[in-house]
Amino acid sequence: MKNLFSVQKKFNQKLYGDNVSDKEKAEITKTLSLCLHSEVSELMQAVTFKDHHIQTDKIDKVKMLFESVDVIRYVIAILNLNDIDADEFIRAYADKDIYLNNLDKDQKSWNGKQKVVIVDIDDVLSEFRVHFARHLNEEYNLYPDVDGEEYYFITALAKLDLNPEEVFERFTDQGGFRDIPVVEGATKMLQSIRDRGYWIQLLTARPEENLKCFHDTYFWLNKNNIPYDALAFSNEKFRWCAKSRYYDADAIKFAIDDSPKHVAEYAKHGIFCYMPKKNYNKEIRGMAKTSTYPYPKDIFQGCF
């Protein structure tokens, strides 16, 4: 793959030179994309696909081969032009493969009868705050209080002349979600829940529209052998639940989440919620239909 990228890059340089501005890259990318579209259409000519033509089983393998080469070259040309190298492509390809092989993990696969538990990821299964705080220390020389009462590190981030969203995007772009440590005992907790016959629906507020975050989430789950049955993304978790098949079947038995917002919404709408004991969720401890636990293993002291 690296050799293919190198060969195509030399050809790109012959056509466009080395000093291509961002504006020029955008225009060239448009042209290359149109050319790619044309080559895909040519590739389709290797088989008979039009209904009004006489259908045959004959496949023009030679045409398929050489048109495929053109398709691949245009794709690599686009990637080269926009400074995406072979290693990045291979990593993204592998991540996409993990996602595609987990497509069967979906709410639609649920049998309609199994009891359901809704489980958050960050700071329930993954040590997100600790990991993100380390990132802020290494990248910006900030030392946020991981054990503080702020859910978001507002005080620490206020010291930067940057939008918090920019900081988060940089963390994401650098693959921050790929290497978050697993909360000790979290995997055993999930396996114990599964052994009790529950369907495990992971529901995270991470931004699904951020493809890096989206695919890195699947990568992390796969890498750490996290037991689960389905995964969904939503920053309005109770609303997501209310629209789900689970809710219509009255199958949601409880949730596990650390966020004061989400825990309160679950509880107010009749879904019992367990939450890890954190300083930032003090204000809702003791709320009806909630229970706190210090460690994942202690959640089984509850009655479910």
Short mmCIF file of C-alpha atoms in Angstrom, two decimals:
data_model
loop_
_atom_site.label_atom_id
_atom_site.label_comp_id
_atom_site.label_asym_id
_atom_site.label_seq_id
_atom_site.Cartn_x
_atom_site.Cartn_y
_atom_site.Cartn_z
CA MET A 1 0.00 0.00 0.00
CA LYS A 2 2.85 2.39 0.82
CA ASN A 3 4.36 1.69 -2.61
CA LEU A 4 1.04 2.47 -4.33
CA PHE A 5 0.81 5.77 -2.47
CA SER A 6 4.40 6.61 -3.39
CA VAL A 7 3.88 5.82 -7.10
CA GLN A 8 0.71 7.91 -7.24
CA LYS A 9 2.31 10.79 -5.36
CA LYS A 10 5.05 11.06 -7.98
CA PHE A 11 2.39 11.18 -10.69
CA ASN A 12 0.49 13.85 -8.74
CA GLN A 13 3.63 15.95 -8.47
CA LYS A 14 4.13 15.78 -12.25
CA LEU A 15 0.60 17.14 -12.73
CA TYR A 16 0.23 19.66 -9.90
CA GLY A 17 3.71 20.34 -8.51
CA ASP A 18 4.61 20.51 -4.84
CA ASN A 19 3.25 23.86 -3.70
CA VAL A 20 -0.52 23.50 -3.97
CA SER A 21 -2.63 25.94 -1.97
CA ASP A 22 -5.66 24.83 0.05
CA LYS A 23 -7.94 26.54 -2.44
CA GLU A 24 -6.26 24.69 -5.32
CA LYS A 25 -6.49 21.40 -3.39
CA ALA A 26 -10.23 21.89 -3.02
CA GLU A 27 -10.69 22.47 -6.77
CA ILE A 28 -8.42 19.58 -7.75
CA THR A 29 -10.26 17.30 -5.31
CA LYS A 30 -13.55 18.19 -7.01
CA THR A 31 -12.08 17.33 -10.42
CA LEU A 32 -10.55 14.07 -9.21
CA SER A 33 -13.85 13.08 -7.57
CA LEU A 34 -15.72 13.63 -10.85
CA CYS A 35 -13.10 11.55 -12.64
CA LEU A 36 -13.48 8.84 -9.99
CA HIS A 37 -17.24 8.86 -10.52
CA SER A 38 -16.69 8.42 -14.25
CA GLU A 39 -14.32 5.48 -13.71
CA VAL A 40 -16.80 3.76 -11.36
CA SER A 41 -19.37 4.06 -14.14
CA GLU A 42 -16.88 2.48 -16.54
CA LEU A 43 -16.29 -0.31 -14.05
CA MET A 44 -20.00 -1.05 -14.08
CA GLN A 45 -19.75 -1.71 -17.81
CA ALA A 46 -17.82 -4.89 -17.01
CA VAL A 47 -21.18 -6.52 -16.26
CA THR A 48 -24.59 -6.22 -17.91
CA PHE A 49 -26.72 -4.21 -15.52
CA LYS A 50 -29.34 -2.41 -17.61
CA ASP A 51 -32.77 -4.06 -17.49
CA HIS A 52 -33.59 -3.18 -21.11
CA HIS A 53 -30.44 -4.91 -22.39
CA ILE A 54 -30.19 -8.62 -23.01
CA GLN A 55 -28.96 -10.07 -19.74
CA THR A 56 -25.92 -12.34 -19.78
CA ASP A 57 -23.73 -13.82 -17.08
CA LYS A 58 -20.59 -12.76 -18.91
CA ILE A 59 -18.19 -10.61 -16.93
CA ASP A 60 -15.46 -8.70 -18.70
CA LYS A 61 -12.70 -9.40 -16.18
CA VAL A 62 -10.02 -7.52 -18.12
CA LYS A 63 -12.15 -4.38 -18.19
CA MET A 64 -12.97 -4.87 -14.52
CA LEU A 65 -9.28 -5.16 -13.69
CA PHE A 66 -8.04 -2.06 -15.49
CA GLU A 67 -11.01 0.13 -14.58
CA SER A 68 -10.47 -0.90 -10.95
CA VAL A 69 -6.88 0.29 -11.24
CA ASP A 70 -8.13 3.69 -12.40
CA VAL A 71 -10.63 3.84 -9.54
CA ILE A 72 -7.94 3.04 -6.96
CA ARG A 73 -5.50 5.53 -8.51
CA TYR A 74 -8.03 8.35 -8.32
CA VAL A 75 -8.82 7.52 -4.70
CA ILE A 76 -5.13 7.47 -3.77
CA ALA A 77 -4.58 10.69 -5.74
CA ILE A 78 -7.26 12.40 -3.64
CA LEU A 79 -5.73 11.09 -0.41
CA ASN A 80 -2.20 12.10 -1.44
CA LEU A 81 -3.33 15.56 -2.43
CA ASN A 82 -4.88 16.09 1.00
CA ASP A 83 -1.87 14.77 2.93
CA ILE A 84 -3.42 11.48 4.04
CA ASP A 85 -0.73 8.83 3.96
CA ALA A 86 -0.84 5.04 3.60
CA ASP A 87 -0.56 4.40 7.34
CA GLU A 88 -3.59 6.59 8.06
CA PHE A 89 -5.55 4.88 5.30
CA ILE A 90 -4.66 1.38 6.52
CA ARG A 91 -5.61 2.32 10.08
CA ALA A 92 -8.94 3.77 8.90
CA TYR A 93 -9.55 0.67 6.78
CA ALA A 94 -9.00 -1.56 9.81
CA ASP A 95 -11.30 0.62 11.93
CA LYS A 96 -14.01 0.46 9.29
CA ASP A 97 -13.65 -3.32 9.22
CA ILE A 98 -14.25 -3.48 12.98
CA TYR A 99 -17.38 -1.36 12.56
CA LEU A 100 -18.72 -3.43 9.66
CA ASN A 101 -18.18 -6.66 11.56
CA ASN A 102 -20.18 -5.24 14.47
CA LEU A 103 -23.20 -4.16 12.42
CA ASP A 104 -25.09 -7.15 13.75
CA LYS A 105 -24.84 -5.56 17.21
CA ASP A 106 -27.96 -3.47 16.83
CA GLN A 107 -31.22 -2.82 18.62
CA LYS A 108 -32.98 -4.52 15.68
CA SER A 109 -31.30 -7.81 16.65
CA TRP A 110 -33.04 -7.76 20.03
CA ASN A 111 -35.70 -10.49 20.27
CA GLY A 112 -38.34 -8.22 21.80
CA LYS A 113 -38.51 -10.15 25.07
CA GLN A 114 -35.08 -9.95 26.69
CA LYS A 115 -34.61 -7.59 29.64
CA VAL A 116 -32.50 -4.55 28.75
CA VAL A 117 -29.91 -2.50 30.62
CA ILE A 118 -28.73 0.87 29.22
CA VAL A 119 -25.03 1.46 29.93
CA ASP A 120 -22.94 4.60 29.45
CA ILE A 121 -19.29 4.34 28.36
CA ASP A 122 -17.24 7.29 29.63
CA ASP A 123 -16.42 7.07 33.35
CA VAL A 124 -18.63 4.00 33.64
CA LEU A 125 -16.59 1.67 31.43
CA SER A 126 -13.69 3.92 30.38
CA GLU A 127 -11.52 6.22 32.50
CA PHE A 128 -12.29 9.16 30.22
CA ARG A 129 -11.77 12.05 32.66
CA VAL A 130 -8.42 10.72 33.88
CA HIS A 131 -7.26 10.17 30.30
CA PHE A 132 -8.51 13.55 29.06
CA ALA A 133 -6.88 15.30 32.05
CA ARG A 134 -3.57 13.66 31.13
CA HIS A 135 -4.01 14.97 27.58
CA LEU A 136 -4.59 18.51 28.89
CA ASN A 137 -1.46 18.22 30.99
CA GLU A 138 0.72 16.99 28.13
CA GLU A 139 -0.66 19.28 25.42
CA TYR A 140 -1.46 22.47 27.34
CA ASN A 141 0.33 22.18 30.70
CA LEU A 142 -3.02 22.21 32.50
CA TYR A 143 -3.74 20.24 35.67
CA PRO A 144 -7.53 19.82 36.02
CA ASP A 145 -8.89 18.36 39.23
CA VAL A 146 -10.14 14.92 38.23
CA ASP A 147 -11.74 14.50 41.66
CA GLY A 148 -13.36 17.93 41.59
CA GLU A 149 -17.07 18.75 41.52
CA GLU A 150 -17.04 20.06 37.93
CA TYR A 151 -18.42 17.59 35.41
CA TYR A 152 -16.51 19.43 32.67
CA PHE A 153 -13.06 20.90 33.35
CA ILE A 154 -14.34 24.46 32.93
CA THR A 155 -11.94 26.11 35.39
CA ALA A 156 -8.88 24.53 33.81
CA LEU A 157 -10.02 25.10 30.22
CA ALA A 158 -10.80 28.77 30.98
CA LYS A 159 -7.05 29.33 31.26
CA LEU A 160 -6.65 28.57 27.56
CA ASP A 161 -7.27 31.06 24.79
CA LEU A 162 -9.08 28.32 22.92
CA ASN A 163 -12.66 27.21 22.49
CA PRO A 164 -13.26 24.02 24.56
CA GLU A 165 -14.68 22.41 21.41
CA GLU A 166 -11.35 22.97 19.64
CA VAL A 167 -9.53 21.29 22.53
CA PHE A 168 -11.91 18.34 22.38
CA GLU A 169 -11.53 18.05 18.60
CA ARG A 170 -7.75 18.00 18.92
CA PHE A 171 -8.01 15.24 21.52
CA THR A 172 -10.26 13.30 19.16
CA ASP A 173 -8.13 13.90 16.06
CA GLN A 174 -5.07 12.60 17.89
CA GLY A 175 -6.89 9.33 18.60
CA GLY A 176 -7.62 10.12 22.23
CA PHE A 177 -10.56 7.73 22.36
CA ARG A 178 -8.51 4.75 21.21
CA ASP A 179 -6.31 4.34 24.27
CA ILE A 180 -8.52 5.20 27.25
CA PRO A 181 -7.96 2.75 30.13
CA VAL A 182 -10.86 0.51 31.10
CA VAL A 183 -12.42 1.15 34.51
CA GLU A 184 -11.19 -1.62 36.79
CA GLY A 185 -13.87 -4.27 37.15
CA ALA A 186 -16.11 -2.82 34.42
CA THR A 187 -15.69 -5.74 32.04
CA LYS A 188 -16.56 -8.24 34.78
CA MET A 189 -19.56 -6.11 35.71
CA LEU A 190 -20.89 -6.27 32.16
CA GLN A 191 -20.26 -9.98 31.90
CA SER A 192 -22.12 -10.55 35.15
CA ILE A 193 -25.05 -8.51 33.83
CA ARG A 194 -25.04 -10.55 30.64
CA ASP A 195 -24.87 -13.79 32.64
CA ARG A 196 -28.05 -12.68 34.40
CA GLY A 197 -29.82 -12.67 31.04
CA TYR A 198 -29.78 -8.95 30.22
CA TRP A 199 -29.35 -7.41 26.77
CA ILE A 200 -26.62 -4.75 27.09
CA GLN A 201 -27.32 -1.57 25.15
CA LEU A 202 -24.37 0.83 25.26
CA LEU A 203 -25.56 4.44 24.95
CA THR A 204 -22.95 7.18 24.82
CA ALA A 205 -23.21 10.96 24.45
CA ARG A 206 -20.08 11.01 22.28
CA PRO A 207 -20.65 12.88 18.99
CA GLU A 208 -21.67 10.32 16.36
CA GLU A 209 -21.18 12.86 13.57
CA ASN A 210 -17.45 12.98 14.36
CA LEU A 211 -16.31 9.97 12.33
CA LYS A 212 -12.98 9.75 14.15
CA CYS A 213 -14.75 9.52 17.50
CA PHE A 214 -17.37 7.16 16.04
CA HIS A 215 -14.90 4.62 14.66
CA ASP A 216 -12.48 4.95 17.58
CA THR A 217 -15.34 4.00 19.91
CA TYR A 218 -15.82 0.73 18.03
CA PHE A 219 -12.04 0.22 18.00
CA TRP A 220 -11.85 0.68 21.79
CA LEU A 221 -14.72 -1.72 22.46
CA ASN A 222 -13.15 -4.35 20.19
CA LYS A 223 -9.62 -3.87 21.53
CA ASN A 224 -10.73 -4.28 25.14
CA ASN A 225 -13.19 -7.15 24.52
CA ILE A 226 -16.06 -5.21 26.08
CA PRO A 227 -19.19 -7.41 26.35
CA TYR A 228 -22.20 -5.67 24.78
CA ASP A 229 -25.10 -6.34 22.44
CA ALA A 230 -25.72 -2.98 20.75
CA LEU A 231 -24.24 0.51 20.60
CA ALA A 232 -25.90 3.88 20.02
CA PHE A 233 -24.90 7.55 20.27
CA SER A 234 -27.11 10.29 21.70
CA ASN A 235 -26.68 13.31 23.96
CA GLU A 236 -30.38 13.07 24.84
CA LYS A 237 -30.38 9.62 26.33
CA PHE A 238 -33.85 9.35 27.81
CA ARG A 239 -35.35 10.69 24.57
CA TRP A 240 -33.40 8.01 22.69
CA CYS A 241 -34.75 5.36 25.07
CA ALA A 242 -38.31 6.63 24.70
CA LYS A 243 -38.08 6.19 20.93
CA SER A 244 -36.58 2.70 21.15
CA ARG A 245 -38.23 -0.69 20.76
CA TYR A 246 -37.14 -1.44 24.31
CA TYR A 247 -39.29 1.33 25.75
CA ASP A 248 -42.37 0.30 23.80
CA ALA A 249 -42.00 -3.22 25.16
CA ASP A 250 -41.36 -1.99 28.73
CA ALA A 251 -38.11 -3.97 28.65
CA ILE A 252 -35.68 -1.38 30.10
CA LYS A 253 -35.04 -2.52 33.67
CA PHE A 254 -32.30 -0.07 34.67
CA ALA A 255 -29.50 2.17 33.42
CA ILE A 256 -25.91 2.81 34.50
CA ASP A 257 -24.61 6.34 33.97
CA ASP A 258 -22.35 8.86 35.71
CA SER A 259 -23.80 12.12 34.34
CA PRO A 260 -26.03 14.10 36.73
CA LYS A 261 -28.13 15.23 33.75
CA HIS A 262 -28.76 11.79 32.33
CA VAL A 263 -29.21 10.06 35.69
CA ALA A 264 -31.80 12.65 36.74
CA GLU A 265 -33.70 12.31 33.46
CA TYR A 266 -33.75 8.54 33.68
CA ALA A 267 -34.98 8.63 37.27
CA LYS A 268 -37.63 11.31 36.67
CA HIS A 269 -39.09 9.20 33.88
CA GLY A 270 -39.22 5.97 35.83
CA ILE A 271 -35.96 4.25 34.77
CA PHE A 272 -33.92 3.18 37.79
CA CYS A 273 -30.31 4.31 37.40
CA TYR A 274 -27.10 3.17 39.06
CA MET A 275 -24.25 5.67 39.05
CA PRO A 276 -20.60 5.47 40.03
CA LYS A 277 -19.85 7.59 43.08
CA LYS A 278 -18.27 10.79 41.75
CA ASN A 279 -17.87 14.22 43.31
CA TYR A 280 -19.57 15.82 40.30
CA ASN A 281 -22.80 13.88 40.82
CA LYS A 282 -23.19 14.61 44.53
CA GLU A 283 -26.27 16.76 44.03
CA ILE A 284 -28.42 13.88 42.83
CA ARG A 285 -27.36 11.23 45.33
CA GLY A 286 -30.35 9.97 47.22
CA MET A 287 -32.71 10.91 44.43
CA ALA A 288 -35.61 8.50 44.04
CA LYS A 289 -34.93 5.62 41.63
CA THR A 290 -31.13 6.06 41.84
CA SER A 291 -28.34 4.26 43.65
CA THR A 292 -24.61 4.98 43.79
CA TYR A 293 -21.78 2.47 43.83
CA PRO A 294 -18.06 3.05 44.58
CA TYR A 295 -16.74 0.28 42.34
CA PRO A 296 -18.29 -1.72 39.47
CA LYS A 297 -18.30 -4.91 41.53
CA ASP A 298 -20.49 -3.21 44.14
CA ILE A 299 -23.35 -2.61 41.74
CA PHE A 300 -24.57 -6.15 42.44
CA GLN A 301 -25.54 -5.11 45.93
CA GLY A 302 -28.58 -3.56 44.25
CA CYS A 303 -31.67 -5.59 43.50
CA PHE A 304 -31.88 -6.38 39.81
#
